[in-house]
Every structure is written in structure tokens, then in C-alpha cells.
Coordinates of N, CA and C in Angstrom, one line a residue:
Chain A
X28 N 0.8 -1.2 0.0 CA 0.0 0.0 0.0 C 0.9 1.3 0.0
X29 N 0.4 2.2 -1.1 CA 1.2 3.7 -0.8 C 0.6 4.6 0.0
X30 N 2.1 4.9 0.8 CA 1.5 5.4 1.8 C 2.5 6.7 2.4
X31 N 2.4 7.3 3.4 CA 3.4 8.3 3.6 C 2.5 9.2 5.1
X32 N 3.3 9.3 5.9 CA 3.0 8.9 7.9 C 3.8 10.2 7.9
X33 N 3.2 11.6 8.4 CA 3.9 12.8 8.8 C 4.1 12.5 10.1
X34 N 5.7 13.2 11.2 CA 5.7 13.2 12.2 C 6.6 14.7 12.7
X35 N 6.6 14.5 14.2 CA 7.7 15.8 14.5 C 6.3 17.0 14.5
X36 N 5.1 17.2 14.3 CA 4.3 18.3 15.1 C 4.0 18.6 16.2
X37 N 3.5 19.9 16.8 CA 3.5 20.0 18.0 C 3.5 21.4 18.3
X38 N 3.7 22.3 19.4 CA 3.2 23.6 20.1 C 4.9 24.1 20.6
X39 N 5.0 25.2 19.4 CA 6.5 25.9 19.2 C 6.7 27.1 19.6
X40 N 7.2 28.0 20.1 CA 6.8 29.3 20.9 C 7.8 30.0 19.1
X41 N 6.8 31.5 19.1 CA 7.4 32.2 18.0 C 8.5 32.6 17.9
X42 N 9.5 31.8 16.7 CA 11.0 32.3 16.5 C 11.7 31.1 16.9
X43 N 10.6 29.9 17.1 CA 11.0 28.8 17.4 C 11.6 27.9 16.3
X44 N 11.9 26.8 16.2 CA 12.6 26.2 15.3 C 11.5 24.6 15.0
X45 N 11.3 23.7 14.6 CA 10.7 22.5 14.2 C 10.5 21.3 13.4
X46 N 11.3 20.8 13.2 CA 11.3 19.6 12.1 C 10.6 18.4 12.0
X47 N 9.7 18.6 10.6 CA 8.8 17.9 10.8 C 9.7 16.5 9.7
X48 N 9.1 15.0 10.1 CA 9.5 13.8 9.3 C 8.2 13.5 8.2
X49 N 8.5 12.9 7.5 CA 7.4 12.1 6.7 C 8.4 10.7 6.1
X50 N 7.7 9.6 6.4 CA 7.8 8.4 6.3 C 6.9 7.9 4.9
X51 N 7.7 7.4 3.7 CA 7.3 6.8 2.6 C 7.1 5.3 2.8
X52 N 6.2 4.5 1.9 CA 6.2 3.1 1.8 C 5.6 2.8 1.0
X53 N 5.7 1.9 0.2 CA 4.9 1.0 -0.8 C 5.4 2.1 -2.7
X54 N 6.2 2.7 -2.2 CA 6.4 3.1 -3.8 C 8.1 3.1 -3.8
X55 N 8.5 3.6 -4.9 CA 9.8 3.7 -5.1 C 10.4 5.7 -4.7
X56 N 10.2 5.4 -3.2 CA 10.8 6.9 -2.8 C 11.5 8.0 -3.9
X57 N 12.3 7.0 -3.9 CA 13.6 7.9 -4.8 C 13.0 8.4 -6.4
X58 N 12.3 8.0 -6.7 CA 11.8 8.5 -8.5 C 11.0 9.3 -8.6
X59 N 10.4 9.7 -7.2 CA 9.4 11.3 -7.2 C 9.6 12.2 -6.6
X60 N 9.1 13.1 -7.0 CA 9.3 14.4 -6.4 C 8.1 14.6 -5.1
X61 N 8.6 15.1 -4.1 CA 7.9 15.4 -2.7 C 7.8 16.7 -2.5
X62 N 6.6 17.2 -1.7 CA 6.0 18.3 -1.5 C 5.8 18.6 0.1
X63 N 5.6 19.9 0.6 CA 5.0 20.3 2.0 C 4.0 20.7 1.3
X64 N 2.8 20.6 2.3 CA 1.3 21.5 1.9 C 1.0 21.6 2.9
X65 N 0.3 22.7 3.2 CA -0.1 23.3 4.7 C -1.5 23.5 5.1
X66 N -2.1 23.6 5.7 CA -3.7 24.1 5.7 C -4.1 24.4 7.1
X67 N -4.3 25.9 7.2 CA -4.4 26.3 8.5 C -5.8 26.0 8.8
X68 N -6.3 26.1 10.3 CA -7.5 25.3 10.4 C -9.0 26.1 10.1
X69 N -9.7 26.0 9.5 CA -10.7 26.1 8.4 C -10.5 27.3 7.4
X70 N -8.9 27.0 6.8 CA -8.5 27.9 5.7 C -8.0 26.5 4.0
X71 N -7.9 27.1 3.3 CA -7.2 26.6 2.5 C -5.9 26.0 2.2
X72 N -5.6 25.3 1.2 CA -4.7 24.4 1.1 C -3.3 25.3 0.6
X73 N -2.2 25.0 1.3 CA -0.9 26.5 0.6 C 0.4 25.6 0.6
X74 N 0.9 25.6 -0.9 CA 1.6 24.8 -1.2 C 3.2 25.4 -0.3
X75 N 3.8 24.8 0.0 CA 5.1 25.2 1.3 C 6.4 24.9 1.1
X76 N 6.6 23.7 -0.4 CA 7.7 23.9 -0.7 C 8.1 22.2 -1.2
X77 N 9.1 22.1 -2.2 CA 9.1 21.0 -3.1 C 10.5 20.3 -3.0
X78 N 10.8 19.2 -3.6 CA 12.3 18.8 -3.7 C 12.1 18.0 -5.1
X79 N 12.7 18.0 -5.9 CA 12.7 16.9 -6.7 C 13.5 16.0 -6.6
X80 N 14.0 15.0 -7.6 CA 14.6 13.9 -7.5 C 16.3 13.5 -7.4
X81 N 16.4 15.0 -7.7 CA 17.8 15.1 -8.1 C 18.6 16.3 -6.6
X82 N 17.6 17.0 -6.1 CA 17.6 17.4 -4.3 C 17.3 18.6 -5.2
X83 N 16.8 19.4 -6.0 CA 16.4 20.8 -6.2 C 15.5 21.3 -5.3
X84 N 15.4 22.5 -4.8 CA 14.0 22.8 -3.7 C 13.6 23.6 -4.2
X85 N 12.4 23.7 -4.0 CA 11.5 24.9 -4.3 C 11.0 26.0 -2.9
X86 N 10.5 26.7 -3.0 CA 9.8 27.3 -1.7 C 9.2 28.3 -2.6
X87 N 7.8 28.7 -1.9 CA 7.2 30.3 -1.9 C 7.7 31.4 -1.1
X88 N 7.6 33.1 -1.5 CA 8.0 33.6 -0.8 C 8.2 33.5 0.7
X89 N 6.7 33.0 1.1 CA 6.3 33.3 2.8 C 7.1 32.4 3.1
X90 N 7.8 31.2 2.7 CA 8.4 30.2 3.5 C 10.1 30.3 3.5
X91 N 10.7 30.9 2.0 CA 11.8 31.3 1.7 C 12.9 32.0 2.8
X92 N 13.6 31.6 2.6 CA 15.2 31.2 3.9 C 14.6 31.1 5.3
X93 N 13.2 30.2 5.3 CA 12.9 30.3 6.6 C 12.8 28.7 7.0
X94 N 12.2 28.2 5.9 CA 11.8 26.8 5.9 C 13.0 25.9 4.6
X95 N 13.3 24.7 5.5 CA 14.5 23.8 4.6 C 13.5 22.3 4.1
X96 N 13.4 21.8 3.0 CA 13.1 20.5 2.2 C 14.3 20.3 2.6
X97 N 14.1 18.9 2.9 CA 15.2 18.1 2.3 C 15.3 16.3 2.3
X98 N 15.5 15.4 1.9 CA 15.3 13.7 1.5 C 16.2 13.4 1.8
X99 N 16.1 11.9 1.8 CA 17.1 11.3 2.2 C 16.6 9.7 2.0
X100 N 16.8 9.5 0.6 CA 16.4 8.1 -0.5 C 16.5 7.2 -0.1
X101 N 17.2 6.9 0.9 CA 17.9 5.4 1.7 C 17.2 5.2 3.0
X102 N 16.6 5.7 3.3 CA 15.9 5.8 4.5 C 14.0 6.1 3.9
X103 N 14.0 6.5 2.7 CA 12.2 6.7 2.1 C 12.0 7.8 3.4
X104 N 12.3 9.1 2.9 CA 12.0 9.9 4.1 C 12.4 11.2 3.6
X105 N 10.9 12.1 4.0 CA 11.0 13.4 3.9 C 11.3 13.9 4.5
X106 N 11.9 15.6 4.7 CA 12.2 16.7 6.1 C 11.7 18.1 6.0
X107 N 11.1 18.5 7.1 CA 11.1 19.9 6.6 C 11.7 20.3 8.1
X108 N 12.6 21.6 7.9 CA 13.3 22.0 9.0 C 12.5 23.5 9.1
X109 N 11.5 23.9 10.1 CA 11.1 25.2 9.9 C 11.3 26.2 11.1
X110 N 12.3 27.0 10.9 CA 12.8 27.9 11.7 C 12.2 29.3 11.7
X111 N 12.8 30.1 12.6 CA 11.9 31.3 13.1 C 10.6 31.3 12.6
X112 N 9.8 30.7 13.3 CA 8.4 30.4 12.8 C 7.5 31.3 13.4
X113 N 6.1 31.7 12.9 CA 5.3 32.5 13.1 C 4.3 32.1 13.3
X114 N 3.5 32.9 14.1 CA 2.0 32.6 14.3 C 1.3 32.0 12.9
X115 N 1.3 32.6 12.0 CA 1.0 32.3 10.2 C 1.3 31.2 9.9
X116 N 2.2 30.3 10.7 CA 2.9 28.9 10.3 C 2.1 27.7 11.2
X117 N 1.4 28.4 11.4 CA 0.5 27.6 12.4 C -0.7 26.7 11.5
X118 N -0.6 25.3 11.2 CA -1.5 24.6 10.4 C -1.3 23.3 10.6
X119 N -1.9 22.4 9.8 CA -1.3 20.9 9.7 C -1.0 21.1 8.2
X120 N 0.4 20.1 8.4 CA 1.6 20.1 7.4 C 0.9 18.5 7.0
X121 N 1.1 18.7 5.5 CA 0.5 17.5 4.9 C 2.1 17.2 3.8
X122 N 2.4 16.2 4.3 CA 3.8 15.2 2.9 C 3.0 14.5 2.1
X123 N 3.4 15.1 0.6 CA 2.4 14.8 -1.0 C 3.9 14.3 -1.8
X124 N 2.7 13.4 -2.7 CA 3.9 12.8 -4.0 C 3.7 14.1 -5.3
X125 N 4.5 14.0 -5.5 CA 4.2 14.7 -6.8 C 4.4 13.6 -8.3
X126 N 3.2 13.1 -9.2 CA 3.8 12.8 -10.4 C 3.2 13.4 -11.5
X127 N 3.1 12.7 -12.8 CA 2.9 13.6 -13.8 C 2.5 12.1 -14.8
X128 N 1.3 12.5 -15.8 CA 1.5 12.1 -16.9 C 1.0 12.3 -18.2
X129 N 1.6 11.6 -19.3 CA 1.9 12.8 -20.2 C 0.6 12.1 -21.3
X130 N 0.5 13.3 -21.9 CA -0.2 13.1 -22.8 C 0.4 13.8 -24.2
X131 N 0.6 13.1 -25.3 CA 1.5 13.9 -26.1 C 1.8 14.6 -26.6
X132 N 2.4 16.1 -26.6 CA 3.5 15.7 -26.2 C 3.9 16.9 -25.0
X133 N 2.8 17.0 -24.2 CA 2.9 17.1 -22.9 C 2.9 16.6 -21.4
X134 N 3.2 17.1 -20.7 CA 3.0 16.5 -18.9 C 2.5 17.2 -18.1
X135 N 1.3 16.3 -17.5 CA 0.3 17.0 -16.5 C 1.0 16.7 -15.0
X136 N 1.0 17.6 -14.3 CA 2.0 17.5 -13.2 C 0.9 17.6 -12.3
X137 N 0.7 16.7 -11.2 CA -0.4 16.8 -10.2 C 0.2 15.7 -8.9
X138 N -0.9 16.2 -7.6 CA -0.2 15.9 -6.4 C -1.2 14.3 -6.0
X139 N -0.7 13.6 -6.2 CA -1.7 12.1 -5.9 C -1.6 11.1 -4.6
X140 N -0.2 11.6 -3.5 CA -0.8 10.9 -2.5 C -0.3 11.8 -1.1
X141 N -1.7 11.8 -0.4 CA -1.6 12.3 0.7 C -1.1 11.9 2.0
X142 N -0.4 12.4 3.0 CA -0.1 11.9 4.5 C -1.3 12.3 4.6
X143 N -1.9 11.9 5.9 CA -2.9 12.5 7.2 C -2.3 13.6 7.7
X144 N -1.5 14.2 7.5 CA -0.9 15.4 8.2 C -0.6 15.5 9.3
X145 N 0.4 16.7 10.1 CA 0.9 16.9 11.3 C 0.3 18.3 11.6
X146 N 0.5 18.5 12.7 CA -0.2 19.7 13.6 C 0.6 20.1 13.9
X147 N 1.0 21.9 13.3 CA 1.9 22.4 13.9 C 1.1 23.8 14.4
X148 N 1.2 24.4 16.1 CA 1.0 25.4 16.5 C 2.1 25.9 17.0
X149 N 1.9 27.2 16.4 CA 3.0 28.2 17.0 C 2.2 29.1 18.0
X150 N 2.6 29.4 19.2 CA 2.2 30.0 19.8 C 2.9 30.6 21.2
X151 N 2.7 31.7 21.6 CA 3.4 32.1 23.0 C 2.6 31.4 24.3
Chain B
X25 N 2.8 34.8 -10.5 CA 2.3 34.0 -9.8 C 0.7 34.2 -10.5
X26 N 0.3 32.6 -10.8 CA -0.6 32.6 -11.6 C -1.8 32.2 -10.3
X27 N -2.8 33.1 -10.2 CA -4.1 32.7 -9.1 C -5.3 32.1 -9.8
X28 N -5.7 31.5 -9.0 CA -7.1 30.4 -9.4 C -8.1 31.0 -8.2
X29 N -9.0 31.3 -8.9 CA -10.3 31.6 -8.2 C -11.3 30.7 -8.5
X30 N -12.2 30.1 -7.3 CA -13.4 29.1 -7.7 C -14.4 29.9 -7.4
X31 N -15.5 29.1 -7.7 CA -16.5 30.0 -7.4 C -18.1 28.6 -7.6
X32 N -18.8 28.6 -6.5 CA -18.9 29.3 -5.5 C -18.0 28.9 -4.3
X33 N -17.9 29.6 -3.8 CA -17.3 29.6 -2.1 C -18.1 28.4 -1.3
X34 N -19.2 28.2 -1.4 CA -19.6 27.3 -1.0 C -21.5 27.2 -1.8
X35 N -22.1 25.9 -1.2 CA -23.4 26.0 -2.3 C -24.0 24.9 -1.1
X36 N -25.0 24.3 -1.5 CA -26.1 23.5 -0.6 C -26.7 22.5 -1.8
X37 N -26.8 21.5 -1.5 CA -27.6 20.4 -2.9 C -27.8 19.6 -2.0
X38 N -29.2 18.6 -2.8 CA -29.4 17.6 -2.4 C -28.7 16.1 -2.8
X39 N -28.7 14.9 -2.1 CA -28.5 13.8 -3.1 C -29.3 14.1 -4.6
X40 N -28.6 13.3 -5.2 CA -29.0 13.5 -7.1 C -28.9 14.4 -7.7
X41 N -28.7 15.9 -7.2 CA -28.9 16.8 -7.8 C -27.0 16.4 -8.4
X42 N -27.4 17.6 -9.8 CA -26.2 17.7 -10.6 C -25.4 19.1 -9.9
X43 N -24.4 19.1 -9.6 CA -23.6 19.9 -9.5 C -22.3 20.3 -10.2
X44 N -22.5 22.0 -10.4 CA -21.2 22.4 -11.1 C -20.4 23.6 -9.9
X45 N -19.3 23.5 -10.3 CA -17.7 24.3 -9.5 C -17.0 24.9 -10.6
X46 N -16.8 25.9 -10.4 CA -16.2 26.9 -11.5 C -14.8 27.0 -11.0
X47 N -13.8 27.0 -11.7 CA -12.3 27.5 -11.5 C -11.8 28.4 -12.6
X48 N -11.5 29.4 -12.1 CA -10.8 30.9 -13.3 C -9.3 31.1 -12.8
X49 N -8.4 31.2 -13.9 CA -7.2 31.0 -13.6 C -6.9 32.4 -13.9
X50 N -5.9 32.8 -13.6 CA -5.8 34.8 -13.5 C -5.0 35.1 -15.2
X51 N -4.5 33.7 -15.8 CA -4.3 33.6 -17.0 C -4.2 32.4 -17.9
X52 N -4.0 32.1 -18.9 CA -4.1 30.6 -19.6 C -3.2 29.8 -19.5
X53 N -3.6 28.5 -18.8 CA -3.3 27.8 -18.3 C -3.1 26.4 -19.3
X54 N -3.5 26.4 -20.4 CA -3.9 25.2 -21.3 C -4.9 24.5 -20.3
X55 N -4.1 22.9 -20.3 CA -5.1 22.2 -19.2 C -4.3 21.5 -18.3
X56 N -3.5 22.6 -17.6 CA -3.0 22.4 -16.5 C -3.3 22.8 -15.0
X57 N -4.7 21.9 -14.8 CA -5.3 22.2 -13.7 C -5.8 20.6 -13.2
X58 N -5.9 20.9 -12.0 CA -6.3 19.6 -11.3 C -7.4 19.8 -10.5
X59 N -8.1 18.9 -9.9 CA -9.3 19.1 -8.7 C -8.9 18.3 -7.8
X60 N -9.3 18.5 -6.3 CA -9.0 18.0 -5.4 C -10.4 17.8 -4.6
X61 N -10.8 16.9 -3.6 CA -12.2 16.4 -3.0 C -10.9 16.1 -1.2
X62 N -11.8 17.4 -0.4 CA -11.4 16.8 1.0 C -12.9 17.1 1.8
X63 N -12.4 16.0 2.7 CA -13.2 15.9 3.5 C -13.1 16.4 5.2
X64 N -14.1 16.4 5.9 CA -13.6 17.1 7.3 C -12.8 16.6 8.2
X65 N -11.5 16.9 8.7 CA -10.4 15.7 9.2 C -9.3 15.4 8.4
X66 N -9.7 15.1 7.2 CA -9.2 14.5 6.1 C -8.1 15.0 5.4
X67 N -6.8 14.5 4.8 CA -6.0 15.1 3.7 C -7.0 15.2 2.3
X68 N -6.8 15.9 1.4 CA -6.7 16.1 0.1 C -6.8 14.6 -0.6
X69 N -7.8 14.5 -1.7 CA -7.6 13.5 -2.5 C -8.0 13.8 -3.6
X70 N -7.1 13.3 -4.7 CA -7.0 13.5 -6.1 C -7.9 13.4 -6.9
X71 N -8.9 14.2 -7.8 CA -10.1 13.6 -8.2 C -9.5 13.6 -10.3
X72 N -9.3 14.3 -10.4 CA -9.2 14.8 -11.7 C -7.8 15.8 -11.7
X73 N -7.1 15.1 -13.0 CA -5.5 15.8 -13.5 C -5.9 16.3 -14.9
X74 N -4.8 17.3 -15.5 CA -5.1 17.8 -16.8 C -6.8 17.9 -16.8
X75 N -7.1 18.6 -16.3 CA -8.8 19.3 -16.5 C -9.7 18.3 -16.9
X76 N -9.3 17.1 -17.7 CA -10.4 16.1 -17.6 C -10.2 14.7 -17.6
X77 N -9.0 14.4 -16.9 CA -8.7 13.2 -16.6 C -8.8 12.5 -15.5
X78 N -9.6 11.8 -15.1 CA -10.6 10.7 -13.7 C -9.0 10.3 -13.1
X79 N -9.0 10.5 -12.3 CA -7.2 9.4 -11.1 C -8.6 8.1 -11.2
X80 N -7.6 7.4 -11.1 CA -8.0 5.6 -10.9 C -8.4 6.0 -10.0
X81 N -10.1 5.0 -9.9 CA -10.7 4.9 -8.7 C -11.7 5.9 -8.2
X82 N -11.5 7.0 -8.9 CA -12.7 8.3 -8.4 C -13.8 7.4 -9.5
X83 N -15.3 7.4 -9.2 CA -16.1 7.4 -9.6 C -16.8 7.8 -10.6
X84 N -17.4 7.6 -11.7 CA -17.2 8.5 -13.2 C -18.6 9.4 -13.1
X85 N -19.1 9.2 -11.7 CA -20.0 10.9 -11.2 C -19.4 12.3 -12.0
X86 N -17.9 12.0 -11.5 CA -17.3 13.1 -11.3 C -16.7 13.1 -12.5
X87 N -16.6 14.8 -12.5 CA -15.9 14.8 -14.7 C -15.7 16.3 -14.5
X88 N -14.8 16.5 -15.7 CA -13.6 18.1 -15.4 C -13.8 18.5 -16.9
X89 N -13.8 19.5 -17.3 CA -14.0 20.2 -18.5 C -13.4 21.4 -18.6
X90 N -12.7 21.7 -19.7 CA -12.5 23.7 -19.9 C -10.8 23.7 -20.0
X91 N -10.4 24.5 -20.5 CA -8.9 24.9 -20.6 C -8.9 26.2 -21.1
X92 N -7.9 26.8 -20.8 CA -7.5 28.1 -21.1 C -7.3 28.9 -20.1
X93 N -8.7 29.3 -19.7 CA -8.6 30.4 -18.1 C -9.8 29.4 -16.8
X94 N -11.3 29.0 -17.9 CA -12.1 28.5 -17.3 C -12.3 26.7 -17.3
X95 N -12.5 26.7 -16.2 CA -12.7 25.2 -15.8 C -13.9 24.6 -15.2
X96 N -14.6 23.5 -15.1 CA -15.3 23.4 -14.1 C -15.5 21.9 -14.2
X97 N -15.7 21.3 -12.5 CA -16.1 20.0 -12.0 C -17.4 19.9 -11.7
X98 N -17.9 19.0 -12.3 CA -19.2 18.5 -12.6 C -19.3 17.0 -11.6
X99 N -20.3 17.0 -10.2 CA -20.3 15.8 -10.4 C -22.5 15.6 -10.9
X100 N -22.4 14.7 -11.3 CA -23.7 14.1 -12.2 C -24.9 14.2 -11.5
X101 N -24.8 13.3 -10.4 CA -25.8 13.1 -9.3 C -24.9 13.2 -8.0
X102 N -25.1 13.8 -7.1 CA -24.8 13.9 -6.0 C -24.8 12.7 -5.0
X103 N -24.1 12.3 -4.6 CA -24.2 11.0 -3.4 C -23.6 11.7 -2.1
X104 N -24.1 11.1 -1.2 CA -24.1 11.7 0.4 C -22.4 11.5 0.7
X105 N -21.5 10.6 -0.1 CA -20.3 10.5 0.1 C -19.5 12.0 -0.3
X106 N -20.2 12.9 -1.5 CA -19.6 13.3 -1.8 C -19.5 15.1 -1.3
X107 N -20.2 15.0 0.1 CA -20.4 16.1 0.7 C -18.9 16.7 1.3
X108 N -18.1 17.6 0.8 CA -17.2 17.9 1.1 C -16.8 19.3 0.7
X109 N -15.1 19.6 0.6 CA -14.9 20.7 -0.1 C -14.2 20.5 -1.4
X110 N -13.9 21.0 -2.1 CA -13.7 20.7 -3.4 C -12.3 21.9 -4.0
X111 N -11.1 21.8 -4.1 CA -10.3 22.7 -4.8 C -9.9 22.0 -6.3
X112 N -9.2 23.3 -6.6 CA -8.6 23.6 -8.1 C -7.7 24.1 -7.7
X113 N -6.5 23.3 -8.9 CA -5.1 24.0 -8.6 C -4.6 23.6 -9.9
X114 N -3.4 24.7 -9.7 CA -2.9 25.1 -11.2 C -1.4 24.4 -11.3
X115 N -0.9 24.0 -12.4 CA 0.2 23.2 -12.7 C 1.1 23.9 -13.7
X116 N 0.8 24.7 -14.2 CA 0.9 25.2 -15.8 C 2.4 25.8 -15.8
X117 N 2.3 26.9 -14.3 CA 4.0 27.8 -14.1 C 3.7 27.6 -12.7
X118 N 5.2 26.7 -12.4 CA 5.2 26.3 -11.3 C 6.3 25.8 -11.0
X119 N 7.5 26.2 -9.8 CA 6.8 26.8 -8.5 C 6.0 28.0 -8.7
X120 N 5.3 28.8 -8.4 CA 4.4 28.1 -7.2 C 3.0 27.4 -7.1
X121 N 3.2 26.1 -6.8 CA 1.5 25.5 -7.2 C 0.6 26.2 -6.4
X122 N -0.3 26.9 -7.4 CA -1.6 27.7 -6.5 C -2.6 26.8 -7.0
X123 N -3.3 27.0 -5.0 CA -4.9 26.3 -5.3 C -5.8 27.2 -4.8
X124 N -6.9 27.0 -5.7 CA -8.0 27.8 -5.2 C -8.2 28.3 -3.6
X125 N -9.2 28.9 -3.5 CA -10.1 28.9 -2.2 C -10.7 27.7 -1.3
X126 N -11.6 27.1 -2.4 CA -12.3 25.8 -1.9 C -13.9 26.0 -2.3
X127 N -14.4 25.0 -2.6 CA -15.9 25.4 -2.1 C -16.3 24.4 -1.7
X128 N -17.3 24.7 -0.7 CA -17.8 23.7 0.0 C -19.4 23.3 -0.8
X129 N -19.1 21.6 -0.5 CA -20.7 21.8 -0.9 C -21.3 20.7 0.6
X130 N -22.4 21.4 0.7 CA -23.1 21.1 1.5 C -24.7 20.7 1.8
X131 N -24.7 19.4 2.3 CA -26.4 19.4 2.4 C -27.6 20.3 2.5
X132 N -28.5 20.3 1.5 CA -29.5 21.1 1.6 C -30.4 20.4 2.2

């Protein structure tokens, strides 16, 4: 079964630091590209930052030199390291696959498997 | 940074009724949009890729149409499973993947 188990959430005081895990199984880790997605609670879904297969990262402004992606193929395992954090960072953090398929002679890029997500509160 | 607006924000139906979800992308997108179906509690799950293509396993209720700016998810008849919220997200120029707002649909 494909599958992917976020861990490492929890209640961070502001300017605090947090590393969240996500645990892969049942696919071949290493051939896709992985995602953060965020969703504060009864807000919308906010994409938080990418890696692909080769270690490239992505981020959005709001998360840029603040929040680190990073994998580790030998272990099937995502990271996000998120430092000086803000009240705003306050959501459940959801680990997504990213794949794509093509139709010719293009590729539709979409996010197809979800963690259950982690709970991160920032708060004083 | 390319924005996707849905519309409506939320709506009310009954079982059977047909329902439609609007997605407007801030520019052309081809058919680089996807839909997403979550539920309360719940992660995100994949309903439709490239604006009209079913992920294995969603139900053929549900169906995606439109490219360029406008989109919209159609499901047929409504089933009590499918009470939830519903996004659109864009793939087209990316980083950064933007998704909609959401709309909820809800029992009438």
C-alpha cells in the first residue's frame, strides 16, 4: 500500500525552530518528487515547498530562507526543518507525491498521495 | 504568480442533484489544472488531472472540463459521500503551485 505517515508536530513558541519527518512506503521513494502543503484550520490548502529527485527545492515567498526540504532516499524519508516560525505557520503540514502524466506531447503534473498530516501550533 | 479563483465559495444540494464548481485562472493555463475532493479531518484527494482526466478509482459521477482560463467540475448526481470541499489547482507555471479557495458543498 502507498503510503506516507507525517511526524515531529506539536506547540513551538514564536522564533522557534521545528522539524517535521514524513515516512514513505509502498512506492519507489527515490523516482518522485515530494511536497510540503499546509492548511491552517478552516483555511485553505498552501503549497510550502518541493524537492525533486535530483535534491532541487523549491519554496514560496512566505516560507523562503525560513523553511529547509530536504530527502534522504535510503531511509524513504522526507524533512522539513522550519525555523523562526510564526504565528502564520501555524496549520497541519500534509507530505504529498508529486507525479505527472503525459499526454503527447505534454505532462500534466499533479499531487496524488496524501499523509494524514501533522499539527503544527506556533504560539506564545 | 498565476491565481485560481473558484466559485462558488460554497453551495447547498441535495442527493441527485447535478452539480457544477467553477475554476478561473488569473491567465491561460492550457489544461493544467487539477481538482481536489477533501473531507472534514481529512487530507486532500486527487479527483481529476489535466482538467479532464478521472485518477483511478474516483467514480465516473465526477468529470472536469474547460482549458485556457475556465474550468469546471461536474459531479452528475450527487451521493451523500460526496459532501465535502472541493479545490482547483494550477500546474501550468510552477513553482508556485496555487490552489484555489475551496468550495464547499453542503447538504441542503
Amino acid at each position: 500500500e502507498v503510503q506516507l505517515v507525517e511526524s515531529g508536530g506539536g506547540l513551538v513558541q514564536p522564533g522557534g525552530s521545528l522539524r517535521l519527518s514524513c515516512a514513505a512506503s509502498g512506492f519507489t521513494f527515490s523516482s518522485y518528487d515530494m511536497h510540503w502543503v499546509r492548511q491552517p484550520t478552516g483555511k485553505g490548502l498552501e503549497w510550502v515547498s518541493a524537492i525533486g529527485t535530483a535534491g532541487d527545492t523549491y519554496y514560496p515567498d512566505s516560507v523562503k530562507g525560513r523553511f529547509t526540504i530536504s530527502r534522504e532516499d535510503a531511509k524513504n524519508s522526507l524533512y522539513l526543518q522550519m525555523n523562526s516560525l510564526r504565528d502564520a505557520d501555524t496549520a497541519v503540514y500534509y507530505c504529498v507525491r508529486g507525479d505527472s502524466s503525459s499526454r503527447y506531447p505534454y505532462y500534466y503534473y499533479y499531487m496524488d498521495v496524501w499523509g494524514k498530516g501533522t499539527t503544527v501550533t506556533v504560539s506564545s | 504568480d498565476i491565481q485560481v479563483t473558484q466559485s462558488p465559495s460554497s453551495l447547498s444540494a441535495s442527493v441527485g442533484d447535478r452539480v457544477t464548481i467553477t475554476c478561473r485562472a488569473s491567465q491561460s493555463i492550457s489544461s493544467y489544472l487539477n481538482w481536489y475532493q477533501q473531507k472534514p479531518g481529512k487530507a486532500p484527494k486527487l479527483l481529476i488531472y489535466a482538467a479532464s482526466s478521472l485518477q483511478s478509482g474516483v467514480p465516473s459521477r465526477f468529470s472536469g472540463s474547460g482549458s485556457g482560463t475556465d474550468f469546471t467540475l461536474t459531479i452528475s448526481s450527487l451521493q451523500p459521500e460526496d459532501f465535502a470541499t472541493y479545490y482547483c489547482q494550477q500546474s501550468y507555471s510552477a513553482p508556485p503551485w496555487t490552489f484555489g479557495q475551496g468550495t464547499e458543498v453542503a447538504i441542503k
